[in-house]
């Protein structure tokens, strides 16, 4: 008989936490509890991958009527009804949350709808007032979006808010250049919103292959997104406020010399503002937008959880530091998923959860393999990528680059200028494909399959030996014969 209430207590009911809890209980027979302080399913299901992808689908219908006309159809385009879409979206998220609850229940996991923190190396304190003990504790609390330090940044929304908007804005400024910023730029543009995007760096999608990033940026601009790189917000304020306040830039600056009551009124007005927002950018331009969305990064959820008090070590950004087996500096405490800030993707959080169960409950120590993870960016067109970018590969060794860019049959026939990109980065010495980068409609689906070959260590000659599927876009990935360049 164990001295603990549970073999495992999981904090966080998102992608990683739910998987680890139900596999530990269902397959390994452990006595498991899980606490979730918001909605089951976590970021991916409630405010990330799933609702975002449904919004991508919604936005992609925009060009369909126009293209259908080129194919002989006589269709009439009506307006997009946000309310109708949003209520269907909410129904779907409610359904999925219930699926997650049922999965836990079906595996025999005790669930607590409560916020949890650590009260000791084996103790979890719940916001309900209860304390539970467990032999092992798994922290899977994910992360949250952060606003920049810009004064009045509270006037802007973050990605969590998008799914609850009462109505779509007429104009939207998106600040950021990562995948979340770019995906929402495409979504909102497709839904008929005038989208401007500011990114302070020289090119969006930092870290990905430069040629692929370039084509995504070009396609975004072609579709009407006013993408401005090397640009950031320096000041923002409610547009309706007094110009002197706007020029001063912030409620606090404007408040200099005002009475305490006036200061409070100004701040309350600024906070309550859901009207247009005046923005001054680093290049000196001043514009008014109906809404500003900050997609400027995410921080791990580690605050006020008693982590450091029990000896768990945190990194510079507040992420939990773990070893290859997801074990923290405290042997009884493990952490997986976004809270560890390794590779912040749903399938990775799930893998880490499964590896944790193998290691701790199945006697099979399993490090998490973070190498060659395929991923997709759901811009329009999508980007699918696995392995090294050309830039990273050529820093590592001598390479050959096979690359082709062309207008795909379906949209070319409809008269669209869209281009796609297929690219392989190949090691000169081993002939292995080190990186595969695709910018095309459906690139996410393509890269999942190409990812298997790359993970298996396929060589360029293995790709060459594979017969093309014709006529498709992806056939080009096996028909590129001459290197575009070597480096
Ligand atoms: C807009 C957006 C789009 C995304 N798109 C993709 C995509 O297309 N593909 C992809 O692979 N990934 C995507 N991601 C990333 C993906 O959602 C995350 O990597 C994944 O959800 C991480 O899972 P997790 O289990 O670590 O944390 P989460 O899913 O964030 O779950 C953590 C849970 O812990 C709960 N919690 C936090 N603190 C406590 C506490 N103290 N007590 C109790 N409960 C607590 C939270 O409420 C939450 O439910 C996207 C993310 C965002 C924001």
PDB file of C-alpha atoms and ligand atoms in Angstrom, residues 11-18 35-45 47-50 52-53 112 114-117 140-143 145 159-160 163 179-180 183-184 298 301 303-305 336-339 343-350 352 376 378, ligand 1:
ATOM      1  CA  UNK A  11      -0.938  19.562 -13.261  1.00  0.00           C
ATOM      2  CA  UNK A  12      -2.490  20.801 -16.512  1.00  0.00           C
ATOM      3  CA  UNK A  13      -5.096  19.155 -18.747  1.00  0.00           C
ATOM      4  CA  UNK A  14      -3.675  20.129 -22.141  1.00  0.00           C
ATOM      5  CA  UNK A  15      -2.121  18.016 -24.891  1.00  0.00           C
ATOM      6  CA  UNK A  16       0.778  16.655 -22.852  1.00  0.00           C
ATOM      7  CA  UNK A  17      -0.893  16.342 -19.462  1.00  0.00           C
ATOM      8  CA  UNK A  18      -4.013  14.524 -20.667  1.00  0.00           C
ATOM      9  CA  UNK A  35      -5.918  19.225 -12.088  1.00  0.00           C
ATOM     10  CA  UNK A  36      -7.004  21.707 -14.743  1.00  0.00           C
ATOM     11  CA  UNK A  37      -7.899  25.277 -13.862  1.00  0.00           C
ATOM     12  CA  UNK A  38      -9.474  26.256 -17.167  1.00  0.00           C
ATOM     13  CA  UNK A  39     -10.828  24.065 -19.970  1.00  0.00           C
ATOM     14  CA  UNK A  40      -9.768  20.477 -20.693  1.00  0.00           C
ATOM     15  CA  UNK A  41      -7.832  20.117 -23.940  1.00  0.00           C
ATOM     16  CA  UNK A  42      -5.631  23.125 -23.153  1.00  0.00           C
ATOM     17  CA  UNK A  43      -4.131  25.525 -25.638  1.00  0.00           C
ATOM     18  CA  UNK A  44      -4.244  23.251 -28.686  1.00  0.00           C
ATOM     19  CA  UNK A  45      -7.910  22.358 -28.439  1.00  0.00           C
ATOM     20  CA  UNK A  47      -7.297  28.455 -28.110  1.00  0.00           C
ATOM     21  CA  UNK A  48      -4.639  27.122 -30.482  1.00  0.00           C
ATOM     22  CA  UNK A  49      -4.243  24.538 -33.234  1.00  0.00           C
ATOM     23  CA  UNK A  50      -7.862  23.397 -33.511  1.00  0.00           C
ATOM     24  CA  UNK A  52      -7.071  28.264 -35.594  1.00  0.00           C
ATOM     25  CA  UNK A  53      -7.181  25.543 -38.253  1.00  0.00           C
ATOM     26  CA  UNK A 112      -9.995  18.265 -10.178  1.00  0.00           C
ATOM     27  CA  UNK A 114      -8.918  23.591  -9.817  1.00  0.00           C
ATOM     28  CA  UNK A 115      -5.680  25.505  -9.990  1.00  0.00           C
ATOM     29  CA  UNK A 116      -2.776  23.531  -8.551  1.00  0.00           C
ATOM     30  CA  UNK A 117       0.557  24.503  -7.081  1.00  0.00           C
ATOM     31  CA  UNK A 140       2.238  20.237 -17.933  1.00  0.00           C
ATOM     32  CA  UNK A 141       0.924  23.763 -17.483  1.00  0.00           C
ATOM     33  CA  UNK A 142       1.795  25.079 -20.971  1.00  0.00           C
ATOM     34  CA  UNK A 143       2.259  28.779 -21.680  1.00  0.00           C
ATOM     35  CA  UNK A 145       0.690  34.857 -24.808  1.00  0.00           C
ATOM     36  CA  UNK A 159      -4.320  35.203 -29.762  1.00  0.00           C
ATOM     37  CA  UNK A 160      -6.504  33.810 -26.922  1.00  0.00           C
ATOM     38  CA  UNK A 163     -11.873  33.286 -30.861  1.00  0.00           C
ATOM     39  CA  UNK A 179       4.025  31.572 -37.165  1.00  0.00           C
ATOM     40  CA  UNK A 180       1.044  32.632 -35.032  1.00  0.00           C
ATOM     41  CA  UNK A 183      -1.250  32.548 -39.683  1.00  0.00           C
ATOM     42  CA  UNK A 184      -3.685  35.071 -38.211  1.00  0.00           C
ATOM     43  CA  UNK A 298       4.540  33.193 -25.218  1.00  0.00           C
ATOM     44  CA  UNK A 301       3.050  29.071 -16.981  1.00  0.00           C
ATOM     45  CA  UNK A 303       4.396  31.802 -11.853  1.00  0.00           C
ATOM     46  CA  UNK A 304       3.149  31.372  -8.277  1.00  0.00           C
ATOM     47  CA  UNK A 305       3.324  27.605  -8.428  1.00  0.00           C
ATOM     48  CA  UNK A 336       6.640  18.247 -20.263  1.00  0.00           C
ATOM     49  CA  UNK A 337       5.284  20.406 -23.076  1.00  0.00           C
ATOM     50  CA  UNK A 338       5.409  24.154 -23.564  1.00  0.00           C
ATOM     51  CA  UNK A 339       6.227  24.800 -19.892  1.00  0.00           C
ATOM     52  CA  UNK A 343       9.854  22.481 -29.103  1.00  0.00           C
ATOM     53  CA  UNK A 344       6.472  24.071 -28.494  1.00  0.00           C
ATOM     54  CA  UNK A 345       4.171  21.930 -30.610  1.00  0.00           C
ATOM     55  CA  UNK A 346       1.276  19.661 -29.669  1.00  0.00           C
ATOM     56  CA  UNK A 347       2.699  16.383 -31.029  1.00  0.00           C
ATOM     57  CA  UNK A 348       5.938  17.089 -29.167  1.00  0.00           C
ATOM     58  CA  UNK A 349       4.112  17.658 -25.844  1.00  0.00           C
ATOM     59  CA  UNK A 350       2.295  14.358 -26.461  1.00  0.00           C
ATOM     60  CA  UNK A 352       7.158  13.926 -24.117  1.00  0.00           C
ATOM     61  CA  UNK A 376       3.666  23.228 -40.811  1.00  0.00           C
ATOM     62  CA  UNK A 378      -0.791  27.411 -41.942  1.00  0.00           C
TER      63      UNK A 378
HETATM   64  C1  LIG B   1      -2.665  30.260 -31.640  1.00  0.00           C
HETATM   65  C2  LIG B   1      -1.874  28.993 -31.498  1.00  0.00           C
HETATM   66  C3  LIG B   1      -1.788  28.123 -32.555  1.00  0.00           C
HETATM   67  C4  LIG B   1      -1.076  26.936 -32.439  1.00  0.00           C
HETATM   68  N1  LIG B   1      -1.006  26.113 -33.511  1.00  0.00           N
HETATM   69  C5  LIG B   1      -0.334  24.949 -33.433  1.00  0.00           C
HETATM   70  C6  LIG B   1      -0.298  24.058 -34.534  1.00  0.00           C
HETATM   71  O1  LIG B   1      -0.852  24.329 -35.594  1.00  0.00           O
HETATM   72  N2  LIG B   1       0.365  22.887 -34.386  1.00  0.00           N
HETATM   73  C7  LIG B   1       0.990  22.544 -33.221  1.00  0.00           C
HETATM   74  O2  LIG B   1       1.560  21.457 -33.130  1.00  0.00           O
HETATM   75  N3  LIG B   1       0.986  23.387 -32.154  1.00  0.00           N
HETATM   76  C8  LIG B   1       0.334  24.573 -32.238  1.00  0.00           C
HETATM   77  N4  LIG B   1       0.294  25.422 -31.158  1.00  0.00           N
HETATM   78  C9  LIG B   1       1.067  25.053 -29.942  1.00  0.00           C
HETATM   79  C10 LIG B   1       0.314  24.034 -29.090  1.00  0.00           C
HETATM   80  O3  LIG B   1      -0.975  24.515 -28.807  1.00  0.00           O
HETATM   81  C11 LIG B   1       1.084  23.781 -27.808  1.00  0.00           C
HETATM   82  O4  LIG B   1       2.402  23.394 -28.134  1.00  0.00           O
HETATM   83  C12 LIG B   1       0.454  22.675 -26.964  1.00  0.00           C
HETATM   84  O5  LIG B   1      -0.867  22.984 -26.624  1.00  0.00           O
HETATM   85  C13 LIG B   1       1.278  22.457 -25.691  1.00  0.00           C
HETATM   86  O6  LIG B   1       0.657  21.510 -24.871  1.00  0.00           O
HETATM   87  P1  LIG B   1       0.924  21.507 -23.310  1.00  0.00           P
HETATM   88  O7  LIG B   1       0.284  20.252 -22.796  1.00  0.00           O
HETATM   89  O8  LIG B   1       2.343  21.729 -23.032  1.00  0.00           O
HETATM   90  O9  LIG B   1       0.182  22.790 -22.732  1.00  0.00           O
HETATM   91  P2  LIG B   1      -1.284  23.350 -22.926  1.00  0.00           P
HETATM   92  O10 LIG B   1      -1.994  22.716 -24.048  1.00  0.00           O
HETATM   93  O11 LIG B   1      -1.138  24.828 -22.936  1.00  0.00           O
HETATM   94  O12 LIG B   1      -2.034  22.900 -21.609  1.00  0.00           O
HETATM   95  C14 LIG B   1      -1.703  23.411 -20.345  1.00  0.00           C
HETATM   96  C15 LIG B   1      -2.930  23.374 -19.474  1.00  0.00           C
HETATM   97  O13 LIG B   1      -2.548  23.611 -18.124  1.00  0.00           O
HETATM   98  C16 LIG B   1      -3.539  24.416 -17.495  1.00  0.00           C
HETATM   99  N5  LIG B   1      -2.903  25.064 -16.335  1.00  0.00           N
HETATM  100  C17 LIG B   1      -1.957  26.022 -16.346  1.00  0.00           C
HETATM  101  N6  LIG B   1      -1.569  26.303 -15.089  1.00  0.00           N
HETATM  102  C18 LIG B   1      -2.288  25.489 -14.268  1.00  0.00           C
HETATM  103  C19 LIG B   1      -2.326  25.301 -12.852  1.00  0.00           C
HETATM  104  N7  LIG B   1      -1.509  25.971 -12.035  1.00  0.00           N
HETATM  105  N8  LIG B   1      -3.196  24.394 -12.344  1.00  0.00           N
HETATM  106  C20 LIG B   1      -4.022  23.678 -13.165  1.00  0.00           C
HETATM  107  N9  LIG B   1      -4.012  23.811 -14.513  1.00  0.00           N
HETATM  108  C21 LIG B   1      -3.148  24.700 -15.048  1.00  0.00           C
HETATM  109  C22 LIG B   1      -3.975  25.381 -18.585  1.00  0.00           C
HETATM  110  O14 LIG B   1      -5.242  25.909 -18.333  1.00  0.00           O
HETATM  111  C23 LIG B   1      -3.953  24.469 -19.818  1.00  0.00           C
HETATM  112  O15 LIG B   1      -5.207  23.876 -20.051  1.00  0.00           O
HETATM  113  C24 LIG B   1      -0.428  26.610 -31.220  1.00  0.00           C
HETATM  114  C25 LIG B   1      -0.503  27.482 -30.141  1.00  0.00           C
HETATM  115  C26 LIG B   1      -1.215  28.666 -30.273  1.00  0.00           C
HETATM  116  C27 LIG B   1      -1.289  29.599 -29.100  1.00  0.00           C
END
